[in-house]
Coordinates of C-alpha atoms and ligand atoms in Angstrom, one line a residue:
M18 CA -42.6 12.1 54.9
I19 CA -45.1 15.0 55.3
R20 CA -48.7 14.6 54.1
M21 CA -51.5 17.1 54.5
E22 CA -54.9 15.8 53.6
N23 CA -57.8 18.2 53.0
V24 CA -56.6 20.6 55.7
T25 CA -58.6 23.7 56.4
K26 CA -57.9 26.4 59.0
R27 CA -60.5 29.0 60.1
Y28 CA -59.2 31.3 62.8
A29 CA -62.7 32.1 64.0
E30 CA -66.0 30.2 63.6
G31 CA -67.7 31.4 60.4
A32 CA -64.7 33.3 59.2
A33 CA -63.3 32.7 55.7
P34 CA -60.7 30.0 55.7
S35 CA -57.1 31.0 55.9
V36 CA -56.1 27.6 54.6
D37 CA -58.8 26.1 52.4
N38 CA -59.0 22.3 51.8
L39 CA -55.3 22.0 51.2
T40 CA -53.6 18.7 50.2
L41 CA -49.8 18.5 50.0
E42 CA -47.3 15.7 50.0
V43 CA -43.6 16.4 50.7
P44 CA -41.4 13.4 49.8
E45 CA -38.7 12.3 52.2
G46 CA -35.4 14.1 51.7
S47 CA -36.9 16.8 49.4
T48 CA -37.3 20.5 49.8
V49 CA -40.7 22.1 49.0
A50 CA -40.9 25.9 48.8
L51 CA -44.3 27.5 49.6
I52 CA -44.7 30.9 47.9
G53 CA -47.5 33.3 47.3
P54 CA -48.8 36.8 48.1
S55 CA -48.8 38.1 51.7
G56 CA -51.7 36.6 53.7
C57 CA -52.2 33.6 51.4
G58 CA -51.7 31.2 54.2
K59 CA -48.1 30.1 54.0
T60 CA -47.2 30.5 57.7
T61 CA -50.5 29.0 58.8
T62 CA -49.9 26.0 56.6
M63 CA -46.4 25.5 58.0
R64 CA -47.3 26.0 61.6
M65 CA -50.0 23.3 61.4
I66 CA -47.3 20.8 60.6
N67 CA -45.7 21.2 64.1
R68 CA -49.0 22.0 65.7
L69 CA -48.2 25.5 66.7
I70 CA -51.6 26.0 65.0
E71 CA -54.4 23.4 65.2
P72 CA -56.2 22.7 61.9
T73 CA -59.9 23.1 61.9
E74 CA -60.4 20.2 59.5
G75 CA -58.2 17.6 57.8
R76 CA -55.3 15.3 58.7
I77 CA -51.6 15.8 58.8
F78 CA -49.0 13.0 58.9
V79 CA -45.3 13.3 59.6
N80 CA -43.3 10.1 59.0
G81 CA -46.6 8.1 59.0
E82 CA -47.7 9.4 62.3
D83 CA -50.9 11.5 62.6
V84 CA -49.6 14.6 64.2
T85 CA -53.0 15.7 65.4
Q86 CA -52.8 12.7 67.8
A87 CA -49.2 13.4 68.9
D88 CA -47.9 15.2 72.0
P89 CA -47.1 18.7 70.5
V90 CA -44.2 19.3 72.8
Q91 CA -42.5 16.0 71.9
L92 CA -43.3 16.6 68.2
R93 CA -41.6 20.0 68.2
R94 CA -38.4 18.6 69.6
H95 CA -38.1 16.5 66.5
I96 CA -39.0 19.1 64.0
G97 CA -36.5 22.0 63.4
Y98 CA -38.3 25.4 63.0
V99 CA -36.9 28.7 61.8
I100 CA -39.4 31.4 62.7
Q101 CA -40.4 34.3 60.5
N102 CA -38.4 37.3 62.0
V103 CA -36.0 34.9 63.7
G104 CA -37.4 34.7 67.3
L105 CA -34.2 34.0 69.2
F106 CA -34.6 33.9 73.0
P107 CA -33.4 37.4 74.0
H108 CA -32.3 36.6 77.5
M109 CA -30.2 33.6 76.4
T110 CA -26.7 33.7 74.9
I111 CA -26.1 32.5 71.3
A112 CA -24.7 29.2 72.8
E113 CA -27.8 28.7 74.9
N114 CA -30.1 29.5 72.0
I115 CA -28.5 26.9 69.8
A116 CA -28.4 24.4 72.6
A117 CA -32.0 24.8 73.6
V118 CA -33.4 21.6 72.0
P119 CA -30.3 19.4 72.7
N120 CA -30.6 20.4 76.4
L121 CA -34.3 19.4 76.4
L122 CA -33.3 16.1 74.9
G123 CA -30.8 15.5 77.6
W124 CA -27.5 15.5 75.6
D125 CA -24.3 15.7 77.7
Q126 CA -22.5 19.0 77.8
P127 CA -19.4 18.1 75.8
R128 CA -21.5 16.8 73.0
I129 CA -23.7 20.0 73.1
R130 CA -20.6 22.3 73.1
K131 CA -19.1 20.4 70.1
R132 CA -22.4 20.5 68.2
T133 CA -22.8 24.2 68.9
E134 CA -19.3 25.1 67.6
D135 CA -19.7 22.9 64.5
L136 CA -23.1 24.6 63.7
L137 CA -21.6 28.1 64.0
D138 CA -18.8 27.0 61.6
L139 CA -21.5 25.6 59.2
V140 CA -23.4 28.9 59.0
G141 CA -20.2 30.9 58.6
L142 CA -19.8 32.5 62.0
D143 CA -16.8 32.4 64.4
P144 CA -17.7 30.4 67.6
K145 CA -15.1 32.3 69.6
E146 CA -16.8 35.6 68.8
M147 CA -20.4 34.4 69.0
L148 CA -20.9 31.9 71.8
A149 CA -21.2 34.4 74.8
R150 CA -23.0 37.2 73.0
Y151 CA -26.8 37.9 73.3
P152 CA -29.1 38.2 70.2
R153 CA -29.3 42.0 70.6
Q154 CA -25.5 42.2 70.0
L155 CA -25.8 40.7 66.6
S156 CA -26.8 42.1 63.2
G157 CA -30.1 41.0 61.7
G158 CA -28.4 38.7 59.2
Q159 CA -26.2 37.1 61.9
R160 CA -29.3 36.5 64.0
Q161 CA -30.9 34.8 61.0
R162 CA -27.9 32.4 60.7
I163 CA -28.2 31.6 64.4
G164 CA -31.9 30.8 63.8
V165 CA -30.9 28.3 61.1
A166 CA -28.2 26.8 63.3
R167 CA -30.7 26.5 66.2
A168 CA -33.2 24.7 64.0
L169 CA -30.5 22.2 62.9
A170 CA -29.1 21.6 66.4
A171 CA -30.7 18.3 67.3
D172 CA -30.3 17.1 63.7
P173 CA -34.1 16.8 63.0
A174 CA -35.2 14.9 59.9
V175 CA -37.9 17.5 59.3
L176 CA -37.1 21.2 59.0
L177 CA -39.7 24.0 58.7
M178 CA -38.3 27.4 57.6
D179 CA -40.3 30.5 57.5
E180 CA -38.5 33.1 55.4
P181 CA -35.1 32.1 56.9
F182 CA -33.0 34.4 54.8
G183 CA -35.3 37.3 54.5
A184 CA -33.3 39.9 56.5
I185 CA -30.0 39.2 54.7
D186 CA -28.6 41.3 51.8
P187 CA -28.8 39.7 48.4
I188 CA -25.1 38.7 48.1
A189 CA -24.9 37.2 51.6
R190 CA -28.3 35.6 51.0
A191 CA -27.1 33.9 47.8
R192 CA -24.1 32.6 49.6
L193 CA -26.1 31.3 52.5
Q194 CA -28.6 29.6 50.1
D195 CA -25.6 27.9 48.5
E196 CA -24.3 26.8 51.9
F197 CA -27.7 25.6 52.8
R198 CA -28.0 23.6 49.6
Q199 CA -24.6 22.0 50.4
I200 CA -25.8 21.2 54.0
L201 CA -28.8 19.5 52.5
S202 CA -26.7 17.4 50.1
R203 CA -24.7 16.1 53.0
V204 CA -27.5 15.6 55.6
R205 CA -30.7 14.4 54.0
K206 CA -33.6 16.4 55.4
T207 CA -37.2 16.9 54.5
V208 CA -37.7 20.7 54.3
V209 CA -40.7 23.0 54.0
L210 CA -39.5 26.5 53.2
V211 CA -41.7 29.6 53.1
T212 CA -40.4 32.4 51.0
H213 CA -41.4 35.6 49.2
D214 CA -38.4 35.3 46.9
L215 CA -39.0 33.3 43.7
D216 CA -35.3 33.0 43.0
E217 CA -34.9 31.5 46.4
A218 CA -37.7 29.0 45.7
I219 CA -36.1 28.1 42.4
R220 CA -32.6 27.7 43.9
L221 CA -33.6 25.6 47.0
G222 CA -36.9 23.9 46.1
D223 CA -37.1 20.5 44.5
R224 CA -40.8 21.4 44.1
I225 CA -42.6 24.7 44.5
A226 CA -46.2 25.1 45.7
I227 CA -47.7 28.4 44.6
M228 CA -50.5 29.5 46.9
K229 CA -53.4 31.9 46.6
A230 CA -56.1 32.6 49.1
G231 CA -55.4 29.5 51.2
R232 CA -55.2 27.1 48.3
I233 CA -52.4 25.6 46.2
V234 CA -52.7 26.8 42.6
Q235 CA -49.7 24.8 41.2
Y236 CA -47.4 22.2 42.8
D237 CA -44.6 21.4 40.4
T238 CA -40.8 21.3 39.8
P239 CA -39.2 24.7 39.3
D240 CA -38.8 23.9 35.6
A241 CA -42.5 23.1 35.2
I242 CA -43.6 26.2 37.1
L243 CA -41.4 28.4 34.9
S244 CA -42.1 26.7 31.6
K245 CA -45.8 25.7 32.0
P246 CA -47.6 28.0 34.5
V247 CA -51.1 26.5 34.8
D248 CA -53.0 29.9 34.7
D249 CA -52.6 33.7 34.5
F250 CA -52.2 34.0 38.3
V251 CA -49.1 31.8 38.2
S252 CA -47.7 33.3 35.0
N253 CA -48.1 36.8 36.4
F254 CA -46.6 35.7 39.7
V255 CA -43.5 34.2 38.2
G256 CA -43.1 37.2 35.9
V257 CA -42.4 37.9 32.2
D258 CA -38.7 37.0 32.8
R259 CA -39.6 33.4 33.7
A260 CA -37.9 32.0 30.6
I261 CA -34.7 33.7 31.7
K262 CA -35.1 32.6 35.3
R263 CA -35.6 29.0 34.0
L264 CA -32.1 29.1 32.4
S265 CA -30.6 29.4 35.9
L266 CA -31.8 25.8 36.5
F267 CA -29.3 24.5 34.0
S268 CA -25.5 24.7 33.7
V269 CA -23.3 25.5 30.7
A270 CA -22.4 21.8 30.7
D271 CA -26.0 20.8 30.1
A272 CA -26.1 22.7 26.7
A273 CA -22.4 22.7 25.6
L274 CA -21.1 20.8 22.6
A275 CA -18.0 18.7 23.3
L276 CA -16.0 20.2 20.4
P277 CA -13.8 23.2 20.5
S278 CA -14.8 26.0 18.1
A279 CA -12.4 28.4 16.3
N280 CA -15.1 31.1 16.3
A281 CA -15.3 31.5 20.1
K282 CA -13.4 34.6 21.2
S283 CA -14.1 34.4 25.0
S284 CA -14.8 31.6 27.4
V285 CA -17.2 30.5 30.1
A286 CA -16.8 27.9 32.8
A287 CA -18.8 24.7 32.3
S288 CA -20.2 25.0 35.8
L289 CA -21.7 28.4 35.3
N290 CA -25.5 28.5 34.9
L291 CA -27.0 29.2 31.5
R292 CA -28.7 32.4 32.6
D293 CA -25.3 34.0 33.5
A294 CA -23.8 32.5 30.3
L295 CA -26.5 34.2 28.2
S296 CA -25.8 37.4 30.0
L297 CA -22.1 37.1 29.0
M298 CA -23.1 36.6 25.4
V299 CA -25.2 39.7 25.5
A300 CA -22.4 41.7 27.1
G301 CA -19.8 40.4 24.7
N302 CA -22.2 40.8 21.7
T303 CA -21.5 37.3 20.6
D304 CA -23.5 34.1 20.1
I305 CA -20.7 31.6 20.8
L306 CA -18.4 31.0 23.8
A307 CA -15.6 28.5 24.5
V308 CA -16.4 26.3 27.4
T309 CA -13.6 25.6 30.0
G310 CA -13.4 22.8 32.5
E311 CA -12.2 23.0 36.1
D312 CA -8.5 23.3 35.1
G313 CA -9.3 26.1 32.6
V314 CA -8.7 23.9 29.6
V315 CA -11.2 24.3 26.7
V316 CA -13.6 21.3 26.6
G317 CA -16.1 22.5 24.1
H318 CA -18.3 25.4 23.0
L319 CA -21.7 26.9 23.7
T320 CA -24.0 28.5 21.2
R321 CA -27.0 30.8 21.6
E322 CA -29.1 28.2 19.7
A323 CA -28.1 25.5 22.2
I324 CA -29.2 27.8 25.1
F325 CA -32.5 28.6 23.4
S326 CA -33.3 24.9 22.8
I327 CA -32.8 23.7 26.4
Ligands
ATP4 N1 -54.0 34.4 64.8 C1 -54.7 34.8 63.8 N2 -56.0 35.2 63.9 C2 -56.8 35.5 62.9 N3 -56.4 35.6 61.6 C3 -55.1 35.2 61.4 C4 -54.2 34.8 62.4 N4 -53.0 34.5 61.9 C5 -53.2 34.7 60.5 N5 -54.4 35.1 60.2 C6 -54.9 35.4 58.9 O1 -54.8 34.3 58.1 C7 -54.4 34.6 56.8 C8 -53.1 33.9 56.4 O2 -52.0 34.3 57.3 P1 -50.6 33.8 57.2 O3 -49.8 34.3 58.3 O4 -50.6 32.3 57.1 O5 -50.1 34.4 55.8 P2 -48.7 34.3 55.0 O6 -49.0 33.7 53.7 O7 -47.7 33.6 55.9 O8 -48.4 35.9 54.8 P3 -47.0 36.7 54.9 O9 -46.3 36.4 53.6 O10 -47.4 38.1 55.0 O11 -46.1 36.1 56.0 C9 -54.2 36.1 56.7 O12 -55.4 36.7 56.2 C10 -54.1 36.5 58.2 O13 -54.6 37.8 58.5
MG5 MG1 -45.9 34.3 56.9

């Protein structure tokens, strides 16, 4: 869906490249997280995809079309974009912000109104309260949700998101990430997500690209990034707790044995992730837990050994 071929960006002639001979392919319907230290070129990479920034060298294809040949204004109407630091139009109401692209595309007003209300519901905000307000009358986290709603408004197949949940507290952020994952499971989109937050990259990314100084150091599934970092830079970046982080990719059901055990004193839901299940074991000073299904009935058990061998 998105293919960048040997793309380089120099902001000034003779300057060191901000993006350096980068090649990246994002398969249709998948989410790729770009992550790396501040200044490594994440935003530059992303903004070349919708031509807010022109590459110095290389080629970029979106849906088979060479975007360097496309009309940038047309292009941007078909690519949703969530800007770092939100970037809502301050003089427009929330309703007008969300409707910006549908208006440009000439949708009729009843359709726009319905779409705007549906999107506010989707991001967990009350349309009655929000529609007539201005961005300055919202909290930072609410503004970020509007930014996400605006990017989804015209139902683009491609979505570029630059730290979309950065200004939201950790609990609301985890909830919004879950909501976003559910949105993506319902409406298939190709997403490039820039983030500073490794947990967010793991939670939302089908693949993660770790960047350093304008280059991609490793491009892999979250499991491979956490279990097989290619070098010291990646292993330092993902941290010494990478083995524990990796457990959050699996659920209790992935490691449970389908037999009840008389030794299990407390229980855990089959849908919980293994990182939290291990934490419950540590807290309860036990190495075996009963596993319960949706209705609370015991369906098996989970051992520490089973977690360690996943
Ligand atoms: N308009 C510009 N003119 C000159 N240099 C720029 C410009 N925009 C970015 N740069 C430089 O290019 C490099 C990459 O910047 P970029 O914004 O892509 O980084 P980033 O990875 O998104 O960082 P952050 O995590 O801080 O948002 C940085 O060294 C930055 O100073
Ligand atoms: Mg950036």
